[in-house]
C-alpha cells in the first residue's frame, strides 16, 4: 500500500512551475550584468587594456562551451539545484555535495560583493555616508522578495535588468562614438596595450570571468520552468548573446573614457566612465544603472544559492530541515533565510577582491566537474538513448575547451592569489572529509539510485 505521508511530503517539497524564457533570461543576465559594472576592470590591472579585451573573448569561449553543456544536461533534469542535480545523477553523493557547496558559496559571495558595491557607490556621493547599513538593507529587502515567490522575484529582475542594460548603451551613445569628429572617446591616449605580455593575459582571465560569472545559474531554476526543454535553452542562449555584446561595449566605452591605471583599480568602472563624460544626466543614469545591476545580481544569487541548498537538503546531504517549501509562496523559505546571515557576514568584511576571488574559485571548480560530467553523460546516454531538449554541437570539443580554459584560468589565479587558491581548496577538502566521516551515514543512497532509475532509462554498460 502506498504511504500517504510520503506522497504528501513529496508534494510539500515540490516547487511551483511558473517560469518562462524571459524569467530564465532575467535570472542569468540579471546575476551576471553587475560584472560589467564592477569587477571585470581588474583585468586591466593584470593584463593591460588590450589584455583585458583578449581575456574577455577567451573567457567568452569558456562560457559558450559551459552554456552548451549545461543546457543539454539541464534540459533533461528538470530539478532545482542545476549542476548539483547533474552531479547527483552522474557522479554520486560526495561529488554532488561538493558541487552543491561550491554553487552555494559562488552565489553567496557574489551576493555579498553586489551589496558591497551598492554601499561603495553611495559612499562615493558623500564620504560621510556609512555604507554598512545600505549593505544590510539591500540584502534584507531582496531576501524578502525571494521569500514571497519566484515568479514575482524574477519578473522584477527582468525589468531592473533590462533598465540596467539600457543604461550601458545610454553611456555608449553619449560619447558620440559613431561620429568620429564629435567622439569624446580617447582609446589611443588612455589605453596601455599589453604591458605584461601574454602572461598578463593569463593572469587577467580570472577577472574576465566577471563578465559572465553566473550565467550557468539558469540551470538551478529548471524545476520551476513551465517547459524546461523550451525555457532553459532559449533563455540561457539569448542571455549569453546579450552578455557578449554588453561586455564588448563595456570595455570599449570604459577604456575610451578612463585612464588604464585608474580603470584597473576602480570599484565601479562604468560609473567612473560616466563621471568622465561630465554630463550630469549620463552620471545620474549610470548611477541608477549600477544600483539596479547590483540589486538584480543579488536577487538572482539569493534565488540560485537557496535552490542549491534546498536541493542538497531534500536529498539528505545536509539536514532535511532546509528542504521545507512555504505552503503559500512555494519557495524554499528556510534555505533562503538560512543563507542571509552568511552573506551578511561576508558583506561585513568589506573585502571586495577577496569575496570576488572565492566566488570565482568556487565557480571554476564547478566548471571542472561539468567538463567531466559531459563526457560521462554522452558515454552513458549516447544520442538517441534519451530525449534531449537541446543537443550541444561538436561534442567533445565544448567539454575540452571548458576543461582547458578552466585550468588555464586557475593557473592565472595562482599568479596573484595563490594563498586564496590554496585556502579555498583546503576548505573544500575539509568539507569533503566532514561529509565522508560524519554526514554520509545519514544519506539515503537508495533514494539517489531510485530517482535516477525513474527519470532516465538504464544507461549503457550498467
C-alpha positions as CSV (number, residue, x, y, z in Angstrom):
1,X,0.0,0.0,0.0
2,X,1.3,3.5,-0.9
3,X,2.4,5.6,2.1
4,X,0.2,8.6,2.0
5,X,2.5,10.5,4.3
6,X,5.4,10.0,1.9
7,X,3.2,11.3,-1.0
8,X,2.2,14.4,1.0
9,X,5.8,15.0,1.9
10,X,6.9,14.9,-1.7
11,X,4.2,17.3,-2.7
12,X,5.2,19.7,0.0
13,X,8.8,19.7,-1.3
14,X,7.7,20.5,-4.9
15,X,8.4,24.0,-6.3
16,X,5.9,25.8,-8.5
17,X,6.4,25.5,-12.3
18,X,5.7,29.2,-13.2
19,X,8.8,30.4,-15.2
20,X,9.2,31.1,-18.9
21,X,12.1,32.1,-21.1
22,X,12.1,35.7,-20.0
23,X,12.5,34.7,-16.4
24,X,15.4,32.5,-17.3
25,X,17.0,35.4,-19.2
26,X,16.3,37.7,-16.3
27,X,17.9,35.2,-13.9
28,X,21.0,34.6,-16.0
29,X,21.7,38.1,-17.3
30,X,20.5,39.6,-14.0
31,X,23.1,37.8,-12.0
32,X,25.9,38.5,-14.5
33,X,25.2,42.0,-15.7
34,X,26.7,43.5,-12.5
35,X,30.0,42.1,-13.7
36,X,30.0,44.8,-16.4
37,X,29.5,47.5,-13.7
38,X,32.3,46.2,-11.5
39,X,35.0,43.5,-11.1
40,X,35.9,43.0,-14.8
41,X,38.2,46.0,-14.8
42,X,40.8,44.3,-12.6
43,X,41.7,42.6,-15.9
44,X,43.2,45.9,-17.0
45,X,45.5,45.9,-13.9
46,X,46.6,42.3,-14.6
47,X,46.9,42.3,-18.4
48,X,46.6,45.9,-19.6
49,X,43.9,47.3,-21.8
50,X,44.4,45.0,-24.8
51,X,45.0,42.1,-22.5
52,X,41.6,42.8,-20.9
53,X,39.6,42.5,-24.1
54,X,41.6,39.4,-25.3
55,X,40.8,37.8,-21.9
56,X,37.2,38.7,-22.2
57,X,36.8,37.0,-25.6
58,X,38.8,33.9,-24.4
59,X,36.6,33.6,-21.4
60,X,33.5,34.0,-23.6
61,X,34.6,30.8,-25.4
62,X,34.7,29.1,-22.0
63,X,31.2,30.2,-21.2
64,X,29.8,29.4,-24.6
65,X,31.1,25.8,-24.0
66,X,29.7,25.8,-20.5
67,X,26.3,27.0,-21.5
68,X,26.0,24.4,-24.3
69,X,26.9,21.6,-21.8
70,X,24.7,22.9,-19.0
71,X,21.7,23.3,-21.4
72,X,22.0,19.8,-22.8
73,X,22.2,18.0,-19.5
74,X,20.0,20.5,-17.7
75,X,17.2,20.2,-20.3
76,X,16.7,16.5,-19.3
77,X,17.0,17.1,-15.5
78,X,14.2,19.4,-14.5
79,X,15.2,19.7,-10.9
80,X,16.2,22.5,-8.6
81,X,19.9,22.5,-8.0
82,X,21.2,22.8,-11.5
83,X,24.8,21.4,-11.7
84,X,24.3,19.9,-8.3
85,X,21.4,17.8,-9.6
86,X,23.5,16.7,-12.6
87,X,26.4,15.6,-10.3
88,X,23.9,13.8,-8.1
89,X,22.8,11.5,-11.0
90,X,26.1,11.3,-12.8
91,X,28.8,11.3,-10.0
92,X,27.2,10.3,-6.7
93,X,26.8,11.8,-3.3
94,X,30.3,13.0,-2.4
95,X,30.8,14.8,-5.7
96,X,27.3,16.2,-5.6
97,X,27.9,17.5,-2.1
98,X,31.0,19.4,-3.3
99,X,29.3,20.8,-6.3
100,X,26.3,21.9,-4.3
101,X,28.5,23.6,-1.7
102,X,30.6,25.3,-4.4
103,X,27.4,26.7,-6.0
104,X,26.2,28.0,-2.7
105,X,29.4,29.8,-2.0
106,X,29.7,31.1,-5.6
107,X,26.4,32.9,-5.3
108,X,26.5,33.8,-1.6
109,X,29.9,35.5,-2.2
110,X,28.7,37.2,-5.3
111,X,25.6,38.4,-3.4
112,X,27.9,39.9,-0.8
113,X,30.0,41.6,-3.4
114,X,26.9,43.2,-5.0
115,X,25.9,44.7,-1.7
116,X,29.4,46.0,-1.1
117,X,29.3,47.9,-4.4
118,X,25.9,49.4,-3.5
119,X,27.5,50.7,-0.3
120,X,30.6,51.9,-2.0
121,X,28.8,53.9,-4.7
122,X,26.5,55.5,-2.2
123,X,29.6,56.5,-0.2
124,X,31.2,58.0,-3.3
125,X,28.4,60.6,-3.3
126,X,29.1,61.6,0.2
127,X,32.1,60.2,2.2
128,X,30.1,60.8,5.4
129,X,27.6,58.1,4.4
130,X,28.1,54.8,6.3
131,X,27.9,52.0,3.7
132,X,27.2,49.1,6.0
133,X,23.5,50.0,6.7
134,X,22.9,50.0,3.0
135,X,24.6,46.7,2.5
136,X,22.3,45.2,5.2
137,X,19.2,46.9,3.9
138,X,19.8,45.7,0.4
139,X,20.2,42.1,1.4
140,X,17.2,42.1,3.7
141,X,14.9,43.6,1.0
142,X,16.0,41.2,-1.7
143,X,15.7,38.2,0.7
144,X,12.1,39.3,1.4
145,X,11.3,39.4,-2.3
146,X,12.7,35.8,-2.8
147,X,10.8,34.6,0.3
148,X,7.5,35.8,-1.2
149,X,7.8,33.9,-4.5
150,X,10.0,33.2,-7.5
151,X,7.6,34.4,-10.2
152,X,7.3,37.9,-8.8
153,X,11.0,38.0,-8.0
154,X,12.2,37.1,-11.5
155,X,9.6,39.3,-13.1
156,X,11.0,42.2,-11.1
157,X,14.5,41.0,-12.2
158,X,13.5,41.2,-15.8
159,X,12.6,44.8,-15.6
160,X,15.5,46.0,-13.5
161,X,18.0,44.0,-15.6
162,X,16.6,45.5,-18.8
163,X,16.8,49.0,-17.4
164,X,20.4,48.5,-16.2
165,X,21.4,47.1,-19.7
166,X,19.9,50.1,-21.4
167,X,22.0,52.5,-19.3
168,X,25.2,51.0,-20.7
169,X,24.0,51.9,-24.2
170,X,23.0,55.4,-23.0
171,X,26.6,55.9,-21.9
172,X,27.9,54.5,-25.2
173,X,25.8,56.8,-27.4
174,X,26.5,59.8,-25.1
175,X,30.2,59.6,-26.3
176,X,29.1,60.1,-29.9
177,X,31.3,57.2,-30.8
178,X,29.5,56.8,-34.2
179,X,30.6,60.4,-35.2
180,X,34.4,60.4,-35.2
181,X,34.6,64.2,-35.3
182,X,32.5,64.6,-32.2
183,X,33.5,61.5,-30.2
184,X,34.9,62.0,-26.7
185,X,36.5,58.6,-26.6
186,X,40.3,58.6,-26.4
187,X,41.3,54.9,-26.8
188,X,44.7,55.7,-28.2
189,X,45.6,58.1,-25.4
190,X,44.1,56.3,-22.3
191,X,44.8,52.6,-23.1
192,X,48.2,50.8,-22.4
193,X,48.2,47.8,-24.7
194,X,49.8,44.6,-23.4
195,X,52.3,45.8,-20.7
196,X,52.9,42.3,-19.3
197,X,52.6,40.3,-22.5
198,X,50.7,37.1,-22.7
199,X,51.5,36.2,-19.1
200,X,49.3,39.2,-18.2
201,X,46.5,37.9,-20.4
202,X,46.6,34.6,-18.5
203,X,46.6,36.5,-15.2
204,X,43.6,38.6,-16.5
205,X,41.5,35.6,-17.2
206,X,40.4,35.3,-13.5
207,X,38.7,38.7,-13.6
208,X,37.4,38.4,-17.2
209,X,35.2,35.7,-15.8
210,X,33.3,38.5,-14.0
211,X,31.8,39.4,-17.4
212,X,29.9,36.1,-17.5
213,X,30.0,34.6,-14.0
214,X,26.6,33.3,-13.0
215,X,25.0,32.7,-16.4
216,X,25.2,28.9,-15.6
217,X,22.9,29.6,-12.7
218,X,19.9,29.4,-15.1
219,X,20.1,25.6,-14.7
220,X,19.2,26.0,-11.0
221,X,15.7,27.1,-11.9
222,X,15.0,24.1,-14.1
223,X,12.4,22.6,-11.7
224,X,10.4,25.9,-11.7
225,X,10.1,26.2,-15.6
226,X,6.8,25.6,-17.2
227,X,8.7,23.9,-20.0
228,X,12.3,23.1,-19.1
229,X,13.1,21.9,-22.7
230,X,12.0,25.2,-24.1
231,X,12.6,27.9,-21.4
232,X,16.1,26.8,-20.3
233,X,17.8,26.7,-23.8
234,X,16.1,29.8,-25.1
235,X,16.6,32.0,-22.0
236,X,20.2,30.9,-21.5
237,X,21.4,31.2,-25.1
238,X,19.8,34.6,-25.6
239,X,21.3,35.7,-22.3
240,X,24.7,34.6,-23.4
241,X,24.4,36.7,-26.6
242,X,23.3,39.7,-24.5
243,X,26.3,39.4,-22.3
244,X,28.8,39.1,-25.2
245,X,27.5,42.3,-26.7
246,X,27.4,44.1,-23.3
247,X,30.9,43.0,-22.3
248,X,32.4,44.3,-25.6
249,X,30.6,47.6,-25.3
250,X,31.6,48.0,-21.7
251,X,35.3,47.5,-22.4
252,X,35.1,49.9,-25.3
253,X,33.4,52.8,-23.6
254,X,35.3,52.5,-20.3
255,X,38.7,52.2,-22.0
256,X,38.0,55.3,-24.0
257,X,37.0,57.4,-21.1
258,X,39.1,56.3,-18.1
259,X,42.9,56.1,-18.0
260,X,44.1,52.5,-17.7
261,X,45.7,52.9,-14.3
262,X,42.6,54.4,-12.8
263,X,40.3,51.9,-14.6
264,X,42.2,48.9,-13.3
265,X,41.5,49.8,-9.7
266,X,38.0,51.3,-9.8
267,X,35.2,49.8,-7.7
268,X,32.6,50.9,-10.2
269,X,34.2,51.3,-13.7
270,X,31.1,52.2,-15.7
271,X,30.1,54.9,-13.2
272,X,33.7,56.1,-13.3
273,X,33.3,56.4,-17.1
274,X,30.1,58.3,-16.7
275,X,31.8,60.8,-14.4
276,X,34.5,61.3,-17.1
277,X,31.8,62.5,-19.5
278,X,30.9,65.3,-17.1
279,X,27.3,65.1,-18.3
280,X,25.0,65.2,-15.3
281,X,22.2,63.3,-17.0
282,X,24.5,60.5,-18.0
283,X,26.0,60.4,-14.5
284,X,22.6,60.0,-12.9
285,X,21.5,57.4,-15.4
286,X,24.7,55.3,-14.8
287,X,24.3,55.7,-11.0
288,X,20.8,54.2,-11.3
289,X,22.1,51.5,-13.7
290,X,24.8,50.5,-11.3
291,X,22.4,50.2,-8.3
292,X,19.9,48.3,-10.3
293,X,22.5,45.9,-11.7
294,X,23.8,45.1,-8.2
295,X,20.2,44.6,-7.0
296,X,19.4,42.3,-9.9
297,X,22.5,40.3,-9.4
298,X,22.0,39.9,-5.6
299,X,18.4,39.0,-6.2
300,X,19.3,36.2,-8.7
301,X,22.1,35.0,-6.4
302,X,19.7,34.6,-3.4
303,X,17.5,32.5,-5.8
304,X,20.3,30.3,-7.0
305,X,22.1,29.7,-3.7
306,X,18.8,28.8,-1.9
307,X,17.9,26.3,-4.7
308,X,21.2,24.6,-4.4
309,X,20.9,24.4,-0.5
310,X,17.3,23.3,-0.8
311,X,18.2,20.5,-3.3
312,X,21.0,19.3,-1.1
313,X,18.7,19.1,1.9
314,X,15.9,17.4,0.0
315,X,18.4,14.7,-0.9
316,X,19.6,14.3,2.7
317,X,23.2,15.5,2.0
318,X,22.6,18.2,4.7
319,X,19.9,18.3,7.4
320,X,16.4,17.9,6.0
321,X,15.0,21.0,7.7
322,X,16.2,23.2,4.8
323,X,14.0,21.3,2.3
324,X,10.8,22.8,3.6
325,X,8.7,24.7,1.0
326,X,6.5,27.5,2.0
327,X,2.8,26.4,1.9
328,X,1.6,29.6,0.3
329,X,4.5,31.0,-1.7
330,X,6.0,27.7,-2.8
331,X,9.6,28.9,-2.1
332,X,12.4,27.1,-0.1
333,X,12.0,29.7,2.6
334,X,14.2,28.1,5.2
335,X,17.1,27.8,2.8
336,X,16.6,31.5,1.8
337,X,16.6,32.7,5.4
338,X,19.5,30.5,6.5
339,X,21.8,31.8,3.9
340,X,21.1,35.5,4.6
341,X,23.4,35.8,7.7
342,X,26.2,34.1,5.8
343,X,26.0,36.6,3.0
344,X,25.8,39.4,5.6
345,X,28.9,38.1,7.3
346,X,31.0,38.4,4.1
347,X,29.5,41.8,3.5
348,X,30.7,42.9,6.9
349,X,34.3,42.2,5.9
350,X,34.3,44.9,3.2
351,X,37.0,42.9,1.3
352,X,35.6,43.1,-2.2
353,X,38.5,41.5,-4.0
354,X,38.7,38.6,-1.6
355,X,35.0,38.0,-1.8
356,X,35.1,38.0,-5.6
357,X,38.1,35.7,-5.6
358,X,36.4,33.0,-3.5
359,X,33.3,33.3,-5.7
360,X,35.3,32.8,-8.9
361,X,37.3,29.9,-7.4
362,X,34.1,28.1,-6.4
363,X,32.7,28.6,-9.9
364,X,35.8,27.3,-11.6
365,X,35.8,24.1,-9.6
366,X,32.2,23.5,-10.6
367,X,33.2,24.0,-14.3
368,X,35.8,21.3,-13.9
369,X,33.1,18.9,-12.7
370,X,30.9,20.0,-15.6
371,X,33.5,19.2,-18.3
372,X,34.0,15.7,-16.9
373,X,30.2,15.2,-16.5
374,X,29.7,15.9,-20.2
375,X,32.0,13.1,-21.2
376,X,30.3,10.7,-18.8
377,X,26.8,11.9,-19.8
378,X,27.4,11.2,-23.5
379,X,29.0,7.9,-22.7
380,X,26.2,6.7,-20.5
381,X,23.4,8.2,-22.7
382,X,24.5,8.3,-26.3
383,X,22.5,10.2,-28.9
384,X,19.1,8.5,-29.3
385,X,19.1,6.8,-25.9
386,X,17.2,9.6,-24.2
387,X,15.1,12.6,-25.2
388,X,17.0,15.9,-25.0
389,X,15.6,19.4,-25.1
390,X,18.8,20.7,-26.6
391,X,21.9,19.0,-28.1
392,X,25.3,20.6,-27.7
393,X,27.0,20.5,-31.1
394,X,30.6,19.4,-31.9
395,X,31.0,17.1,-28.9
396,X,33.6,16.6,-27.4
397,X,35.0,20.0,-28.4
398,X,32.9,22.1,-25.9
399,X,34.0,19.9,-23.0
400,X,37.7,20.0,-24.0
401,X,37.5,23.8,-24.4
402,X,35.8,24.1,-21.0
403,X,38.4,22.0,-19.2
404,X,41.5,23.6,-20.9
405,X,40.3,27.2,-20.3
406,X,39.2,26.5,-16.7
407,X,42.6,25.0,-15.9
408,X,44.4,27.9,-17.6
409,X,42.3,30.4,-15.6
410,X,43.2,28.6,-12.3
411,X,46.8,28.9,-13.3
412,X,46.4,32.6,-13.8
413,X,44.7,32.9,-10.4
414,X,47.7,31.2,-8.8
415,X,50.0,34.1,-10.0
416,X,48.2,36.7,-7.9
417,X,46.1,34.9,-5.4
418,X,47.9,31.6,-4.6
419,X,47.1,31.9,-0.9
420,X,43.3,32.3,-1.7
421,X,43.5,29.4,-4.1
422,X,45.2,27.0,-1.6
423,X,42.9,28.2,1.2
424,X,39.8,27.5,-1.0
425,X,41.0,24.1,-1.9
426,X,41.7,23.3,1.7
427,X,38.3,24.5,2.7
428,X,36.5,22.1,0.2
429,X,38.9,19.3,1.2
430,X,37.9,19.7,4.8
431,X,34.3,19.9,3.9
432,X,34.6,16.6,1.9
433,X,36.3,15.0,4.9
434,X,33.5,16.1,7.2
435,X,30.9,14.8,4.8
436,X,32.6,11.4,4.4
437,X,33.2,10.9,8.2
438,X,30.1,12.5,9.7
439,X,27.3,13.1,7.2
440,X,27.5,10.3,4.7
441,X,25.9,7.8,7.0
442,X,22.7,9.9,7.0
443,X,22.4,10.0,3.2
444,X,19.7,7.9,1.7
445,X,21.7,6.4,-1.1
446,X,18.8,4.2,-2.3
447,X,16.8,7.3,-3.0
448,X,19.7,8.5,-5.2
449,X,19.6,5.3,-7.2
450,X,15.8,5.2,-7.4
451,X,15.5,8.8,-8.6
452,X,18.0,8.2,-11.4
453,X,16.3,5.0,-12.4
454,X,12.8,6.5,-12.6
455,X,14.0,9.6,-14.6
456,X,16.2,8.0,-17.2
457,X,16.4,4.7,-19.0
458,X,19.1,2.3,-17.9
459,X,22.5,3.7,-19.0
460,X,24.7,1.8,-21.5
461,X,27.2,-0.5,-19.8
462,X,25.2,-0.7,-16.5
